[in-house]
Amino acid sequence: MNPEKCVGSHHPKWFGLALQALVILSKDNIQTCPSAELAVYLQSEATLLRRILATLVKGGILETREGRDGGYRLKRDPHSITLAEVYTVLQVSDPLFFGIKETTGTHTFGMEMKGIFCELTAEMDRSLLEVLSRYTIGQIAERAHECKEYSPESEVNLRN
């Protein structure tokens, strides 16, 4: 049984794809970009990327524009969007927690260990969010060498 499907959380891969898409969309010359073009550039499946981007729209990080020049764009300044916010909006599942929780039984010792595992993973989540809150999409975009050198001649012609 796949624990990701049971709890409604998204796969950790979503976080990496979301960050890359947000970095691309943070470029000054990009007004909107269709998901299909982002998917080609990120070498990802367009359907998966659309699900990720739709979640970011619901979370208030992105907005969409319909029509011929439509696509996705950042709703806010990239320096105001923390990685913790993206992680939280995506509700990324914690595979470690699910993995260790499944090892406990329903006996007394198993239930005790399950409680301990819950405390440990809660602390791990707090630590992770604390680290992610120190970084913004804008900071990551500044560090992304390829993003700085992006030009229309590259793999995909992202719209201005």
PDB file of C-alpha atoms in Angstrom:
ATOM      1  CA  MET A   1       0.000   0.000   0.000  1.00  0.00           C
ATOM      2  CA  ASN A   2       1.347   3.422  -0.965  1.00  0.00           C
ATOM      3  CA  PRO A   3       1.232   5.733   2.101  1.00  0.00           C
ATOM      4  CA  GLU A   4       1.334   8.857  -0.085  1.00  0.00           C
ATOM      5  CA  LYS A   5      -2.047   7.991  -1.536  1.00  0.00           C
ATOM      6  CA  CYS A   6      -3.498   7.181   1.877  1.00  0.00           C
ATOM      7  CA  VAL A   7      -2.840  10.561   3.467  1.00  0.00           C
ATOM      8  CA  GLY A   8      -3.329  12.828   0.476  1.00  0.00           C
ATOM      9  CA  SER A   9       0.167  14.264   0.683  1.00  0.00           C
ATOM     10  CA  HIS A  10       2.288  14.823  -2.357  1.00  0.00           C
ATOM     11  CA  HIS A  11       5.441  13.009  -3.316  1.00  0.00           C
ATOM     12  CA  PRO A  12       8.716  14.712  -2.295  1.00  0.00           C
ATOM     13  CA  LYS A  13       9.610  14.941  -6.014  1.00  0.00           C
ATOM     14  CA  TRP A  14       6.893  17.607  -6.291  1.00  0.00           C
ATOM     15  CA  PHE A  15       8.906  19.936  -4.082  1.00  0.00           C
ATOM     16  CA  GLY A  16      11.964  19.790  -6.337  1.00  0.00           C
ATOM     17  CA  LEU A  17       9.940  20.326  -9.508  1.00  0.00           C
ATOM     18  CA  ALA A  18       7.991  23.169  -7.895  1.00  0.00           C
ATOM     19  CA  LEU A  19      11.166  24.956  -6.832  1.00  0.00           C
ATOM     20  CA  GLN A  20      12.667  24.656 -10.302  1.00  0.00           C
ATOM     21  CA  ALA A  21       9.495  25.952 -11.972  1.00  0.00           C
ATOM     22  CA  LEU A  22       9.280  28.864  -9.514  1.00  0.00           C
ATOM     23  CA  VAL A  23      12.915  29.782 -10.160  1.00  0.00           C
ATOM     24  CA  ILE A  24      12.248  29.879 -13.912  1.00  0.00           C
ATOM     25  CA  LEU A  25       9.101  31.943 -13.403  1.00  0.00           C
ATOM     26  CA  SER A  26      11.012  34.372 -11.181  1.00  0.00           C
ATOM     27  CA  LYS A  27      13.079  35.646 -14.124  1.00  0.00           C
ATOM     28  CA  ASP A  28      12.406  39.331 -14.837  1.00  0.00           C
ATOM     29  CA  ASN A  29      11.662  38.812 -18.517  1.00  0.00           C
ATOM     30  CA  ILE A  30       9.059  36.080 -18.004  1.00  0.00           C
ATOM     31  CA  GLN A  31       5.495  37.351 -17.769  1.00  0.00           C
ATOM     32  CA  THR A  32       3.743  33.984 -18.144  1.00  0.00           C
ATOM     33  CA  CYS A  33       4.771  30.512 -19.162  1.00  0.00           C
ATOM     34  CA  PRO A  34       2.594  27.548 -20.187  1.00  0.00           C
ATOM     35  CA  SER A  35       3.034  24.349 -18.216  1.00  0.00           C
ATOM     36  CA  ALA A  36       3.966  22.421 -21.368  1.00  0.00           C
ATOM     37  CA  GLU A  37       6.992  24.670 -21.951  1.00  0.00           C
ATOM     38  CA  LEU A  38       8.046  24.435 -18.319  1.00  0.00           C
ATOM     39  CA  ALA A  39       7.697  20.645 -18.473  1.00  0.00           C
ATOM     40  CA  VAL A  40       9.952  20.413 -21.525  1.00  0.00           C
ATOM     41  CA  TYR A  41      12.550  22.647 -19.927  1.00  0.00           C
ATOM     42  CA  LEU A  42      12.454  20.658 -16.658  1.00  0.00           C
ATOM     43  CA  GLN A  43      12.327  17.332 -18.517  1.00  0.00           C
ATOM     44  CA  SER A  44       9.154  16.415 -16.651  1.00  0.00           C
ATOM     45  CA  GLU A  45       5.711  15.223 -17.641  1.00  0.00           C
ATOM     46  CA  ALA A  46       3.341  18.130 -18.369  1.00  0.00           C
ATOM     47  CA  THR A  47       0.404  16.505 -16.554  1.00  0.00           C
ATOM     48  CA  LEU A  48       2.419  16.069 -13.366  1.00  0.00           C
ATOM     49  CA  LEU A  49       3.736  19.602 -13.564  1.00  0.00           C
ATOM     50  CA  ARG A  50       0.193  20.978 -14.066  1.00  0.00           C
ATOM     51  CA  ARG A  51      -0.919  19.216 -10.862  1.00  0.00           C
ATOM     52  CA  ILE A  52       1.994  20.755  -8.992  1.00  0.00           C
ATOM     53  CA  LEU A  53       1.374  24.224 -10.436  1.00  0.00           C
ATOM     54  CA  ALA A  54      -2.374  23.987  -9.700  1.00  0.00           C
ATOM     55  CA  THR A  55      -1.528  23.299  -6.059  1.00  0.00           C
ATOM     56  CA  LEU A  56       0.723  26.372  -6.010  1.00  0.00           C
ATOM     57  CA  VAL A  57      -2.115  28.432  -7.512  1.00  0.00           C
ATOM     58  CA  LYS A  58      -4.492  27.260  -4.754  1.00  0.00           C
ATOM     59  CA  GLY A  59      -1.807  28.120  -2.205  1.00  0.00           C
ATOM     60  CA  GLY A  60      -1.513  31.694  -3.472  1.00  0.00           C
ATOM     61  CA  ILE A  61       2.026  31.389  -4.831  1.00  0.00           C
ATOM     62  CA  LEU A  62       1.153  31.385  -8.539  1.00  0.00           C
ATOM     63  CA  GLU A  63      -1.635  32.771 -10.675  1.00  0.00           C
ATOM     64  CA  THR A  64      -2.834  31.785 -14.106  1.00  0.00           C
ATOM     65  CA  ARG A  65      -3.725  33.752 -17.170  1.00  0.00           C
ATOM     66  CA  GLU A  66      -6.055  32.292 -19.793  1.00  0.00           C
ATOM     67  CA  GLY A  67      -5.811  32.664 -23.536  1.00  0.00           C
ATOM     68  CA  ARG A  68      -3.217  32.585 -26.260  1.00  0.00           C
ATOM     69  CA  ASP A  69      -0.591  34.326 -24.115  1.00  0.00           C
ATOM     70  CA  GLY A  70      -1.697  32.448 -21.031  1.00  0.00           C
ATOM     71  CA  GLY A  71       0.234  30.395 -18.585  1.00  0.00           C
ATOM     72  CA  TYR A  72       1.533  30.593 -15.053  1.00  0.00           C
ATOM     73  CA  ARG A  73       3.248  33.482 -13.305  1.00  0.00           C
ATOM     74  CA  LEU A  74       4.348  34.344  -9.800  1.00  0.00           C
ATOM     75  CA  LYS A  75       1.726  36.086  -7.733  1.00  0.00           C
ATOM     76  CA  ARG A  76       4.299  37.780  -5.498  1.00  0.00           C
ATOM     77  CA  ASP A  77       7.888  38.927  -5.487  1.00  0.00           C
ATOM     78  CA  PRO A  78      10.192  35.853  -5.533  1.00  0.00           C
ATOM     79  CA  HIS A  79      12.111  37.234  -2.531  1.00  0.00           C
ATOM     80  CA  SER A  80       8.918  37.030  -0.453  1.00  0.00           C
ATOM     81  CA  ILE A  81       8.241  33.337  -1.181  1.00  0.00           C
ATOM     82  CA  THR A  82      10.095  31.080   1.247  1.00  0.00           C
ATOM     83  CA  LEU A  83      10.925  27.467   0.521  1.00  0.00           C
ATOM     84  CA  ALA A  84       9.045  26.605   3.720  1.00  0.00           C
ATOM     85  CA  GLU A  85       5.903  28.163   2.254  1.00  0.00           C
ATOM     86  CA  VAL A  86       6.242  26.103  -0.925  1.00  0.00           C
ATOM     87  CA  TYR A  87       6.880  22.943   1.100  1.00  0.00           C
ATOM     88  CA  THR A  88       3.847  23.629   3.300  1.00  0.00           C
ATOM     89  CA  VAL A  89       1.531  24.446   0.380  1.00  0.00           C
ATOM     90  CA  LEU A  90       2.525  21.199  -1.327  1.00  0.00           C
ATOM     91  CA  GLN A  91       2.011  19.216   1.898  1.00  0.00           C
ATOM     92  CA  VAL A  92       4.972  17.031   1.023  1.00  0.00           C
ATOM     93  CA  SER A  93       4.687  13.636   2.651  1.00  0.00           C
ATOM     94  CA  ASP A  94       7.331  12.391   5.034  1.00  0.00           C
ATOM     95  CA  PRO A  95       8.409   8.973   3.760  1.00  0.00           C
ATOM     96  CA  LEU A  96      10.647   8.393   6.799  1.00  0.00           C
ATOM     97  CA  PHE A  97       7.721   8.807   9.178  1.00  0.00           C
ATOM     98  CA  PHE A  98       5.518   6.454   7.181  1.00  0.00           C
ATOM     99  CA  GLY A  99       8.329   3.936   6.905  1.00  0.00           C
ATOM    100  CA  ILE A 100       9.166   3.780  10.597  1.00  0.00           C
ATOM    101  CA  LYS A 101       5.527   3.981  11.687  1.00  0.00           C
ATOM    102  CA  GLU A 102       4.724   0.897   9.630  1.00  0.00           C
ATOM    103  CA  THR A 103       7.329  -1.087  11.592  1.00  0.00           C
ATOM    104  CA  THR A 104       5.443  -0.723  14.872  1.00  0.00           C
ATOM    105  CA  GLY A 105       2.872  -3.246  15.952  1.00  0.00           C
ATOM    106  CA  THR A 106      -0.361  -2.941  17.917  1.00  0.00           C
ATOM    107  CA  HIS A 107       1.182  -4.493  21.035  1.00  0.00           C
ATOM    108  CA  THR A 108       2.259  -2.348  24.013  1.00  0.00           C
ATOM    109  CA  PHE A 109       5.866  -1.922  22.927  1.00  0.00           C
ATOM    110  CA  GLY A 110       4.836  -1.147  19.327  1.00  0.00           C
ATOM    111  CA  MET A 111       2.381   1.517  20.474  1.00  0.00           C
ATOM    112  CA  GLU A 112       5.034   3.061  22.727  1.00  0.00           C
ATOM    113  CA  MET A 113       7.518   3.159  19.852  1.00  0.00           C
ATOM    114  CA  LYS A 114       4.887   4.659  17.558  1.00  0.00           C
ATOM    115  CA  GLY A 115       4.459   7.543  20.011  1.00  0.00           C
ATOM    116  CA  ILE A 116       8.216   8.064  20.193  1.00  0.00           C
ATOM    117  CA  PHE A 117       8.471   7.998  16.393  1.00  0.00           C
ATOM    118  CA  CYS A 118       5.693  10.608  16.170  1.00  0.00           C
ATOM    119  CA  GLU A 119       7.622  12.923  18.520  1.00  0.00           C
ATOM    120  CA  LEU A 120      10.886  12.439  16.615  1.00  0.00           C
ATOM    121  CA  THR A 121       9.378  13.073  13.204  1.00  0.00           C
ATOM    122  CA  ALA A 122       7.463  16.119  14.479  1.00  0.00           C
ATOM    123  CA  GLU A 123      10.769  17.573  15.678  1.00  0.00           C
ATOM    124  CA  MET A 124      12.358  16.714  12.337  1.00  0.00           C
ATOM    125  CA  ASP A 125       9.532  18.516  10.509  1.00  0.00           C
ATOM    126  CA  ARG A 126       9.988  21.627  12.676  1.00  0.00           C
ATOM    127  CA  SER A 127      13.726  21.608  11.968  1.00  0.00           C
ATOM    128  CA  LEU A 128      13.172  21.167   8.249  1.00  0.00           C
ATOM    129  CA  LEU A 129      10.688  24.045   8.087  1.00  0.00           C
ATOM    130  CA  GLU A 130      13.049  26.238  10.096  1.00  0.00           C
ATOM    131  CA  VAL A 131      15.844  25.625   7.588  1.00  0.00           C
ATOM    132  CA  LEU A 132      13.559  26.102   4.564  1.00  0.00           C
ATOM    133  CA  SER A 133      12.227  29.371   6.001  1.00  0.00           C
ATOM    134  CA  ARG A 134      15.716  30.889   5.676  1.00  0.00           C
ATOM    135  CA  TYR A 135      15.654  30.728   1.876  1.00  0.00           C
ATOM    136  CA  THR A 136      13.475  32.353  -0.766  1.00  0.00           C
ATOM    137  CA  ILE A 137      12.783  31.577  -4.404  1.00  0.00           C
ATOM    138  CA  GLY A 138      14.566  34.832  -5.255  1.00  0.00           C
ATOM    139  CA  GLN A 139      17.718  33.717  -3.440  1.00  0.00           C
ATOM    140  CA  ILE A 140      17.685  30.344  -5.169  1.00  0.00           C
ATOM    141  CA  ALA A 141      17.145  32.044  -8.541  1.00  0.00           C
ATOM    142  CA  GLU A 142      20.166  34.276  -7.921  1.00  0.00           C
ATOM    143  CA  ARG A 143      22.282  31.197  -7.285  1.00  0.00           C
ATOM    144  CA  ALA A 144      20.990  29.263 -10.288  1.00  0.00           C
ATOM    145  CA  HIS A 145      23.688  29.776 -12.909  1.00  0.00           C
ATOM    146  CA  GLU A 146      21.651  28.376 -15.809  1.00  0.00           C
ATOM    147  CA  CYS A 147      18.672  30.533 -14.925  1.00  0.00           C
ATOM    148  CA  LYS A 148      20.863  33.680 -15.058  1.00  0.00           C
ATOM    149  CA  GLU A 149      22.076  32.772 -18.510  1.00  0.00           C
ATOM    150  CA  TYR A 150      18.676  31.829 -19.860  1.00  0.00           C
ATOM    151  CA  SER A 151      17.946  33.095 -23.358  1.00  0.00           C
ATOM    152  CA  PRO A 152      15.177  32.472 -25.903  1.00  0.00           C
ATOM    153  CA  GLU A 153      17.648  30.403 -27.937  1.00  0.00           C
ATOM    154  CA  SER A 154      17.838  27.773 -25.204  1.00  0.00           C
ATOM    155  CA  GLU A 155      15.759  24.580 -25.147  1.00  0.00           C
ATOM    156  CA  VAL A 156      12.397  26.258 -24.654  1.00  0.00           C
ATOM    157  CA  ASN A 157      11.182  29.689 -25.647  1.00  0.00           C
ATOM    158  CA  LEU A 158       9.602  30.902 -22.417  1.00  0.00           C
ATOM    159  CA  ARG A 159       7.326  33.827 -23.153  1.00  0.00           C
ATOM    160  CA  ASN A 160       8.145  37.411 -22.273  1.00  0.00           C
TER     161      ASN A 160
END
